[in-house]
PDB file of C-alpha atoms in Angstrom:
ATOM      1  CA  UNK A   1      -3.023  -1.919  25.012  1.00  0.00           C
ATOM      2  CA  UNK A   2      -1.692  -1.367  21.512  1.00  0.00           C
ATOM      3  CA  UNK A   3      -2.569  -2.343  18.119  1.00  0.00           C
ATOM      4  CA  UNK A   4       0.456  -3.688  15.929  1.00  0.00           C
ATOM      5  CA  UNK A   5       0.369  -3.745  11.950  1.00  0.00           C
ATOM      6  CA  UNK A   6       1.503  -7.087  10.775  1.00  0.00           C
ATOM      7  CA  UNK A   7       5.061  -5.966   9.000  1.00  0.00           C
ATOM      8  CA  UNK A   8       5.062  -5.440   5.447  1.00  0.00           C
ATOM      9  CA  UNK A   9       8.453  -7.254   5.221  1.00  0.00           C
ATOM     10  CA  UNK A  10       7.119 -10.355   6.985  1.00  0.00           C
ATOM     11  CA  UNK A  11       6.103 -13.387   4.347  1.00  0.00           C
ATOM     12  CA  UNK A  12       3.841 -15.744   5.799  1.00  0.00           C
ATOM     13  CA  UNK A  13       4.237 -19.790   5.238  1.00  0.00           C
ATOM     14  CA  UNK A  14       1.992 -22.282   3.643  1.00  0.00           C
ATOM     15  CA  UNK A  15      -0.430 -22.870   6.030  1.00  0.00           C
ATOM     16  CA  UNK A  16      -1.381 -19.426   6.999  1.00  0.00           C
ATOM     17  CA  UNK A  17      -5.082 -17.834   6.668  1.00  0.00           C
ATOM     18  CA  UNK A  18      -8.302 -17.342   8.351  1.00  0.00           C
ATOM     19  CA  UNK A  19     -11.264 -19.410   9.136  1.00  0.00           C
ATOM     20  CA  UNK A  20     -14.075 -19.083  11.762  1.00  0.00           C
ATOM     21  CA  UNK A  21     -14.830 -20.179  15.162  1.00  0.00           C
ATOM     22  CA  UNK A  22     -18.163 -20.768  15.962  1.00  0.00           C
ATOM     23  CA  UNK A  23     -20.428 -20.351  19.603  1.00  0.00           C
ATOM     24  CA  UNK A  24     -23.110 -22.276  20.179  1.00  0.00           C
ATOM     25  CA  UNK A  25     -25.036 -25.362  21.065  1.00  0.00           C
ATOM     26  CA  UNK A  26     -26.809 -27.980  19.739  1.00  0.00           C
ATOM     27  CA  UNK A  27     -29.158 -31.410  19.978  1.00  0.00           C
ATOM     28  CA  UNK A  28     -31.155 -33.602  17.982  1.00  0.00           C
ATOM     29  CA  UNK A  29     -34.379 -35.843  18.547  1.00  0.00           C
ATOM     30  CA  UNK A  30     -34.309 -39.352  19.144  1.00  0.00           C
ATOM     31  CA  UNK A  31     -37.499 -39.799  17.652  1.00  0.00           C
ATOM     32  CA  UNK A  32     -37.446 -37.336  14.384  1.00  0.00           C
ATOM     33  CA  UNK A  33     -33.983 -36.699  13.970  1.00  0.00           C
ATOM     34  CA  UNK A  34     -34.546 -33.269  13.592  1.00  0.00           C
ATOM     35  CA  UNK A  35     -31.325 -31.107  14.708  1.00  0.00           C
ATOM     36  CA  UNK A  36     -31.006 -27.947  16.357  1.00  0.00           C
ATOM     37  CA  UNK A  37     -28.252 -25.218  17.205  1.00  0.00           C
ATOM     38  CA  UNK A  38     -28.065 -21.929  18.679  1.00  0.00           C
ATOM     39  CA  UNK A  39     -25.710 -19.678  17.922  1.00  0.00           C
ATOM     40  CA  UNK A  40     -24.607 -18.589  21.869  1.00  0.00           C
ATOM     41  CA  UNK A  41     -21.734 -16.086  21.256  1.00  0.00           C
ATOM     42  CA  UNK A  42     -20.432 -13.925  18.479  1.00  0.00           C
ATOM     43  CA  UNK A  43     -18.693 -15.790  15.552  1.00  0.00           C
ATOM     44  CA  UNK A  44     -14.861 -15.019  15.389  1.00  0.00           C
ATOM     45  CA  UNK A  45     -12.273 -14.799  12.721  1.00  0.00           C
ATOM     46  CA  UNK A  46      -9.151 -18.048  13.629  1.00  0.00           C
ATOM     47  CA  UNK A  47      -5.905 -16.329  12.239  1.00  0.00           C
ATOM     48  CA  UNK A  48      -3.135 -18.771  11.394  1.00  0.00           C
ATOM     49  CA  UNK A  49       0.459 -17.823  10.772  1.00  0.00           C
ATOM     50  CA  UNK A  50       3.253 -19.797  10.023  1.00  0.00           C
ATOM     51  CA  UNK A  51       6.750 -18.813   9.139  1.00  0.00           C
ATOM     52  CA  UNK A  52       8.418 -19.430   5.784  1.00  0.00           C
ATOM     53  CA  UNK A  53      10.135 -23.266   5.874  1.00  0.00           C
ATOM     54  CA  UNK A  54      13.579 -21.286   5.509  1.00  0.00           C
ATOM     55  CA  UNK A  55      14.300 -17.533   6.389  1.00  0.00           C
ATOM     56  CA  UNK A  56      17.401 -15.402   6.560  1.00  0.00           C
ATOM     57  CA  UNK A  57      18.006 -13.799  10.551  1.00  0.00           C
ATOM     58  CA  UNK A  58      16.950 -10.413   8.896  1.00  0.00           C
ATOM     59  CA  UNK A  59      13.517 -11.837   8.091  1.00  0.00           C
ATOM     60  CA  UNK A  60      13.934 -13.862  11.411  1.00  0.00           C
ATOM     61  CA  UNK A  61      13.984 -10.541  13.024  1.00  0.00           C
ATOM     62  CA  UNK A  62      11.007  -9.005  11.598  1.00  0.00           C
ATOM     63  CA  UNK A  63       9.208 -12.326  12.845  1.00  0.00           C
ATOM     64  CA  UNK A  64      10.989 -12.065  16.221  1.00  0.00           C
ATOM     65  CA  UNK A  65       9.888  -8.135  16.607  1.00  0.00           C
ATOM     66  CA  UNK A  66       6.372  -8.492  16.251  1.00  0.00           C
ATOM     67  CA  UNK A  67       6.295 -11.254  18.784  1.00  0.00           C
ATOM     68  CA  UNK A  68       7.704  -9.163  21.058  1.00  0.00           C
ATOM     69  CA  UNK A  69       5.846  -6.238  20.779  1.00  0.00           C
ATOM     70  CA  UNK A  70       2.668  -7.997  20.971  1.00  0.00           C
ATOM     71  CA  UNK A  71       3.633  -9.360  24.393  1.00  0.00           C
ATOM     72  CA  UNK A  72       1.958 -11.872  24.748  1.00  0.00           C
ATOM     73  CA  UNK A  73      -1.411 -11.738  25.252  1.00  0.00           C
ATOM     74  CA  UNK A  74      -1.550  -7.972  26.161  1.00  0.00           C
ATOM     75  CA  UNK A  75      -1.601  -5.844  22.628  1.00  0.00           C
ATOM     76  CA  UNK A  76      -3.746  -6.890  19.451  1.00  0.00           C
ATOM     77  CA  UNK A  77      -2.320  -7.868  16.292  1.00  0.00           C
ATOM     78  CA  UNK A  78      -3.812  -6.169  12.773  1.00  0.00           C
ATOM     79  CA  UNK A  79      -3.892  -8.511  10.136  1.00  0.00           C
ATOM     80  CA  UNK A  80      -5.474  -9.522   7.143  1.00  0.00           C
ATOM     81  CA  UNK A  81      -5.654 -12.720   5.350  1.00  0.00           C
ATOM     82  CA  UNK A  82      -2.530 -13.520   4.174  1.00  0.00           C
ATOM     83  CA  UNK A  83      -4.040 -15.977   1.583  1.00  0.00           C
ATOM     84  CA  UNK A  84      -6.049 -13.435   0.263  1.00  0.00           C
ATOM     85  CA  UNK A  85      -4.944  -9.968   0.304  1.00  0.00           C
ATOM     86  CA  UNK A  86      -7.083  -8.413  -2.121  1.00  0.00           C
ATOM     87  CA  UNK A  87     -10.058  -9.444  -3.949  1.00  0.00           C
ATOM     88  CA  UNK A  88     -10.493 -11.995  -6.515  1.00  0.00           C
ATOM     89  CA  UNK A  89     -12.420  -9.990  -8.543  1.00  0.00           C
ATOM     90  CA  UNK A  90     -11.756  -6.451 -10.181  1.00  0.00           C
ATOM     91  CA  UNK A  91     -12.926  -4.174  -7.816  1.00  0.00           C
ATOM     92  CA  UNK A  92      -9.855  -1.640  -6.965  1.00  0.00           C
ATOM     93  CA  UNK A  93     -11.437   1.342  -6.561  1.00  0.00           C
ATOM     94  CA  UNK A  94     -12.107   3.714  -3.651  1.00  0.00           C
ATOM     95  CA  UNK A  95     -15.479   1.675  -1.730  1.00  0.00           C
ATOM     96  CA  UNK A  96     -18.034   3.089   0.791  1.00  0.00           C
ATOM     97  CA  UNK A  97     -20.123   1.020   3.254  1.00  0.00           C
ATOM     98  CA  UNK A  98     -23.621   1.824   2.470  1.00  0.00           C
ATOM     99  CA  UNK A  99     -24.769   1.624   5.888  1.00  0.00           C
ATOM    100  CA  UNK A 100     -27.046  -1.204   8.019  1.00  0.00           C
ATOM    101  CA  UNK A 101     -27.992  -1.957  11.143  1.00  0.00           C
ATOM    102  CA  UNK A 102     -26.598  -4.906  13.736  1.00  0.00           C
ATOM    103  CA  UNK A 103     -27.121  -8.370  12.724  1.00  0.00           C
ATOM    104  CA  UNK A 104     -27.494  -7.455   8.676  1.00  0.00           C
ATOM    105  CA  UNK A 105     -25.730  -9.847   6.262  1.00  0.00           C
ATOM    106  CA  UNK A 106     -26.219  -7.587   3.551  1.00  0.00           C
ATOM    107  CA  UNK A 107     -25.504  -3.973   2.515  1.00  0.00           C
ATOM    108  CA  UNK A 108     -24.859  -1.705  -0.155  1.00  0.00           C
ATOM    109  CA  UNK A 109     -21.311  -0.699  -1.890  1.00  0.00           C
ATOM    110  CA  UNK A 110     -20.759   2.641  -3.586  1.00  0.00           C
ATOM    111  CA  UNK A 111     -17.598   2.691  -5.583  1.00  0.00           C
ATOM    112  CA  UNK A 112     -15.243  -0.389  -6.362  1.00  0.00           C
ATOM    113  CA  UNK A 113     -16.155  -0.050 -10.359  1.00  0.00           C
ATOM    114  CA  UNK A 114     -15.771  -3.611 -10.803  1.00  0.00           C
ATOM    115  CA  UNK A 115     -16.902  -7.187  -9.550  1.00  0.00           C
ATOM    116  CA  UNK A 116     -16.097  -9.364  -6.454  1.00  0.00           C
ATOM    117  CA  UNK A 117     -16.107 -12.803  -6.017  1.00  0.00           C
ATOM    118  CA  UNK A 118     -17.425 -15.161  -3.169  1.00  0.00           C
ATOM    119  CA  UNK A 119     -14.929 -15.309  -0.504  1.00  0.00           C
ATOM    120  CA  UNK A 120     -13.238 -11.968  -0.987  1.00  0.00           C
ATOM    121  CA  UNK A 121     -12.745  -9.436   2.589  1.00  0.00           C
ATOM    122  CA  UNK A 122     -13.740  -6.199   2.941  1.00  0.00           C
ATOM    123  CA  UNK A 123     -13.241  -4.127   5.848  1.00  0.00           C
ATOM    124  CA  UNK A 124     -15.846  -1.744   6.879  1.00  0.00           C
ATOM    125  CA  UNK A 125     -14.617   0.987   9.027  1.00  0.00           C
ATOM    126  CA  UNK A 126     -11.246   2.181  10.369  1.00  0.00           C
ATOM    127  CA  UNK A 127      -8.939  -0.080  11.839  1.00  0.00           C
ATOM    128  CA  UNK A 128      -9.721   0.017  15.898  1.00  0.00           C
ATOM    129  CA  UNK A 129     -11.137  -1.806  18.626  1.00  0.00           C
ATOM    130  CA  UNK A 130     -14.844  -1.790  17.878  1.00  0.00           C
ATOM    131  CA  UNK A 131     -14.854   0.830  14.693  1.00  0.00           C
ATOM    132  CA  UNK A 132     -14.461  -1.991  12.847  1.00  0.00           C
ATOM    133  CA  UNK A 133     -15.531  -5.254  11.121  1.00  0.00           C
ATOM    134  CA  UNK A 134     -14.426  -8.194   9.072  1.00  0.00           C
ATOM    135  CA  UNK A 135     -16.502  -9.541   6.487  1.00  0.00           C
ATOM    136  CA  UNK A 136     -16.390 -12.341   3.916  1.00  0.00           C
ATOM    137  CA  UNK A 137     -18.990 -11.898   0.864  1.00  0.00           C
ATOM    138  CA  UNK A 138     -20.287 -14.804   0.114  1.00  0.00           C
ATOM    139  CA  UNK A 139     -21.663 -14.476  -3.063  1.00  0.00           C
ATOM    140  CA  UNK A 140     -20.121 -12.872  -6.329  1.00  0.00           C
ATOM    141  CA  UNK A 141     -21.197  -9.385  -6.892  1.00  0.00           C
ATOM    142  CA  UNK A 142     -20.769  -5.971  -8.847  1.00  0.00           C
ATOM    143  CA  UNK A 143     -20.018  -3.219  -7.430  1.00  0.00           C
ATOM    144  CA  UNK A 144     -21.300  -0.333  -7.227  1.00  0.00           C
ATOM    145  CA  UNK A 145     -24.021  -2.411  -5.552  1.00  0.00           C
ATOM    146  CA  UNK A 146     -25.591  -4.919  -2.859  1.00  0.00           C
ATOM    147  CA  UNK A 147     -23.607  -7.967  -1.286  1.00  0.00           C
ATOM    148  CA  UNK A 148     -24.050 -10.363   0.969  1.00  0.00           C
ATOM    149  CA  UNK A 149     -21.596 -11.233   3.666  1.00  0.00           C
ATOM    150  CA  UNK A 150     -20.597 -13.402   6.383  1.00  0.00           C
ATOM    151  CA  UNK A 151     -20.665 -12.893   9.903  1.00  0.00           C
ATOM    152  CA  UNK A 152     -23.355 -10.767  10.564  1.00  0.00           C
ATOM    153  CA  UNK A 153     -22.632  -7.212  11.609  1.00  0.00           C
ATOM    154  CA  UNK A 154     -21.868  -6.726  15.046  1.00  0.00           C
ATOM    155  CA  UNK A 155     -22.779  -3.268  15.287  1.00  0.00           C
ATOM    156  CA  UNK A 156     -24.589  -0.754  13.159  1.00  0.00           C
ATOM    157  CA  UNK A 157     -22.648   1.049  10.419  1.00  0.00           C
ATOM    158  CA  UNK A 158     -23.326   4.121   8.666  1.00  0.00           C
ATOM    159  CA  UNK A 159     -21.585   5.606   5.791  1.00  0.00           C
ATOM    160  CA  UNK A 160     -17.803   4.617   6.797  1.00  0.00           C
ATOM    161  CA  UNK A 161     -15.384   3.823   4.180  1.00  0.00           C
ATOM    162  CA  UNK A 162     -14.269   0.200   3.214  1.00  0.00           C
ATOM    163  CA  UNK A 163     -10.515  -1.118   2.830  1.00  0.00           C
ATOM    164  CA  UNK A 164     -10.344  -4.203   0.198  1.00  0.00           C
ATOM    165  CA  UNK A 165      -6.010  -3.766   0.007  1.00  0.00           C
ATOM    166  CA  UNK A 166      -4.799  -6.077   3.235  1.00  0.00           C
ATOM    167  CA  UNK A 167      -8.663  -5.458   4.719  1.00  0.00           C
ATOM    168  CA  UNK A 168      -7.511  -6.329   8.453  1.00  0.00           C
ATOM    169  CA  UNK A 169      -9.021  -6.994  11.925  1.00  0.00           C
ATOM    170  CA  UNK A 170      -7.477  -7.135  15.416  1.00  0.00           C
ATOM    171  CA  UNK A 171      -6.706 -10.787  16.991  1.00  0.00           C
ATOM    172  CA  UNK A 172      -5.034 -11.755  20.465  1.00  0.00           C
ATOM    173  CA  UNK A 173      -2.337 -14.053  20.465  1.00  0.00           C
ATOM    174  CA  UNK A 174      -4.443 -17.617  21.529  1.00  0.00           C
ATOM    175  CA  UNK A 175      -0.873 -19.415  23.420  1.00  0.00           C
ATOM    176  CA  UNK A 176      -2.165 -20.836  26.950  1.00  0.00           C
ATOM    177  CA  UNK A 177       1.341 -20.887  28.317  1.00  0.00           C
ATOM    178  CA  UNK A 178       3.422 -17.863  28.835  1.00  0.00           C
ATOM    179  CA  UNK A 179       6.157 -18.535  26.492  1.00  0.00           C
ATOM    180  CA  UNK A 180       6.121 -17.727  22.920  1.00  0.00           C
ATOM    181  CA  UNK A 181       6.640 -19.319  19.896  1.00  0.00           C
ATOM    182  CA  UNK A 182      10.511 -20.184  19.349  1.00  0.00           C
ATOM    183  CA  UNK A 183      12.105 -21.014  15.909  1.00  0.00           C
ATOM    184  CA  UNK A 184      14.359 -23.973  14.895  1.00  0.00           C
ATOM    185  CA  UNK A 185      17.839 -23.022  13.434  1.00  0.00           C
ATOM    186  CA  UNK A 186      20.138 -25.089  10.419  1.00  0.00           C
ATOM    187  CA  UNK A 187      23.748 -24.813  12.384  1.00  0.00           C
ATOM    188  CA  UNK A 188      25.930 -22.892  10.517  1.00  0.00           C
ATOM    189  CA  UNK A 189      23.806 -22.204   7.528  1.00  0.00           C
ATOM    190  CA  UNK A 190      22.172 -18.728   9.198  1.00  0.00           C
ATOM    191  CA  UNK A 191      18.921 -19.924   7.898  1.00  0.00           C
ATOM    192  CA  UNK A 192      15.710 -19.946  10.520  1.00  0.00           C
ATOM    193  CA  UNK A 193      12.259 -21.275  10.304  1.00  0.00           C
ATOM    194  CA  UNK A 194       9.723 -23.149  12.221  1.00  0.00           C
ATOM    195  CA  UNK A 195       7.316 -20.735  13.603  1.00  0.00           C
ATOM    196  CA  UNK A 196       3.378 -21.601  13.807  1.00  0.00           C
ATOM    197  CA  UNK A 197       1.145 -19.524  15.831  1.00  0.00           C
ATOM    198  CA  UNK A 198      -2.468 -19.305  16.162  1.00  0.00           C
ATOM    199  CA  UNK A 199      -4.543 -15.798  16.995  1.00  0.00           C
ATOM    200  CA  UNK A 200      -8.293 -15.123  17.992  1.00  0.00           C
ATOM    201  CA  UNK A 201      -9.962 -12.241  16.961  1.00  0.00           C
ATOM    202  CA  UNK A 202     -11.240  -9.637  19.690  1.00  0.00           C
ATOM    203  CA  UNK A 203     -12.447  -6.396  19.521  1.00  0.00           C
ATOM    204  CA  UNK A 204     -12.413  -4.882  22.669  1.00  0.00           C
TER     205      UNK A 204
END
């Protein structure tokens, strides 16, 4: 299996981004009404990409090589948040994870001279198949400092270094059939759009 780098001359569509997919189960009393849920699996990042509404074939090809390398379901793609590519706030400076152990949803930050804001990604550890994790903060915060973040840590970290430019993890086309996504063409005009694909994060 390989890992391929979403292109730098790709432009993703309205529509594309990240949100979460949750494991678990749940009930409620009759009686009470009190609710209950257990988380039952690992959360995991939803990546959704969509193609501009009208692209040029050399754009069409970038689109149309990436597909293809990712074969299917047998490599992982690397991408970040298209909708969000760096943080909100003003932190642009080299960071470092402070360390923390599995399941912590907070952590210090050395470096980053400067703030971030709820909803910003950082990336602790170097792109790979388990070296490295997603997270969301979910609270503004100034950094050098503490944050909180969202999904808990999967693993322990030490003192890795943290990517906010394009902070990326690895997702698995999610197609059940074995075709891939096809694009719809103007006759005559060159122009090509229509692609909408959806991708599951996995890190192994």
């Amino acid at each position: 299996m390989a890992i391929i780098t979403l292109p730098t001359l790709i432009r993703p569509g309205v529509g594309s981004g990240i949100t979460q997919r949750l494991y678990g189960t749940g009930g409620e009393s009759r009686f009470g009404g009190s609710m209950q849920y257990v988380m039952t699996g690992e959360p995991r990042w939803v990546l959704t990409l969509t193609s501009p509404r009208v692209m040029l074939p050399d754009e069409a090809g970038q689109w149309r090589s990436m597909l293809l390398r990712l074969r299917g379901r047998l490599n992982h793609l690397a991408c970040h948040d298209p909708s969000r590519p760096v943080p909100v706030g003003s932190a642009r400076a080299a960071m470092t994870f402070g360390g923390a152990a599995k399941g912590a949803t907070a952590a210090t930050i050395n470096g980053g001279n400067g703030t971030l804001k709820a909803g910003d990604w950082l990336q602790v550890g170097p792109v790979g198949l388990g070296t490295s994790q997603l997270i969301c903060l979910t609270a503004d915060a100034t950094v050098p400092g503490a944050v909180a973040f969202e999904p808990p840590l999967r693993q322990a970290f030490g003192a890795v270094a943290v990517t906010w430019d394009r902070p990326v993890t690895t997702f698995k086309f999610a197609g059940t059939g074995g075709d891939l996504p096809e694009f719809t063409a103007a006759n005559g005009s060159g122009q090509i759009g229509g692609l909408k694909m959806t991708f599951l994060e996995q890190w192994s």
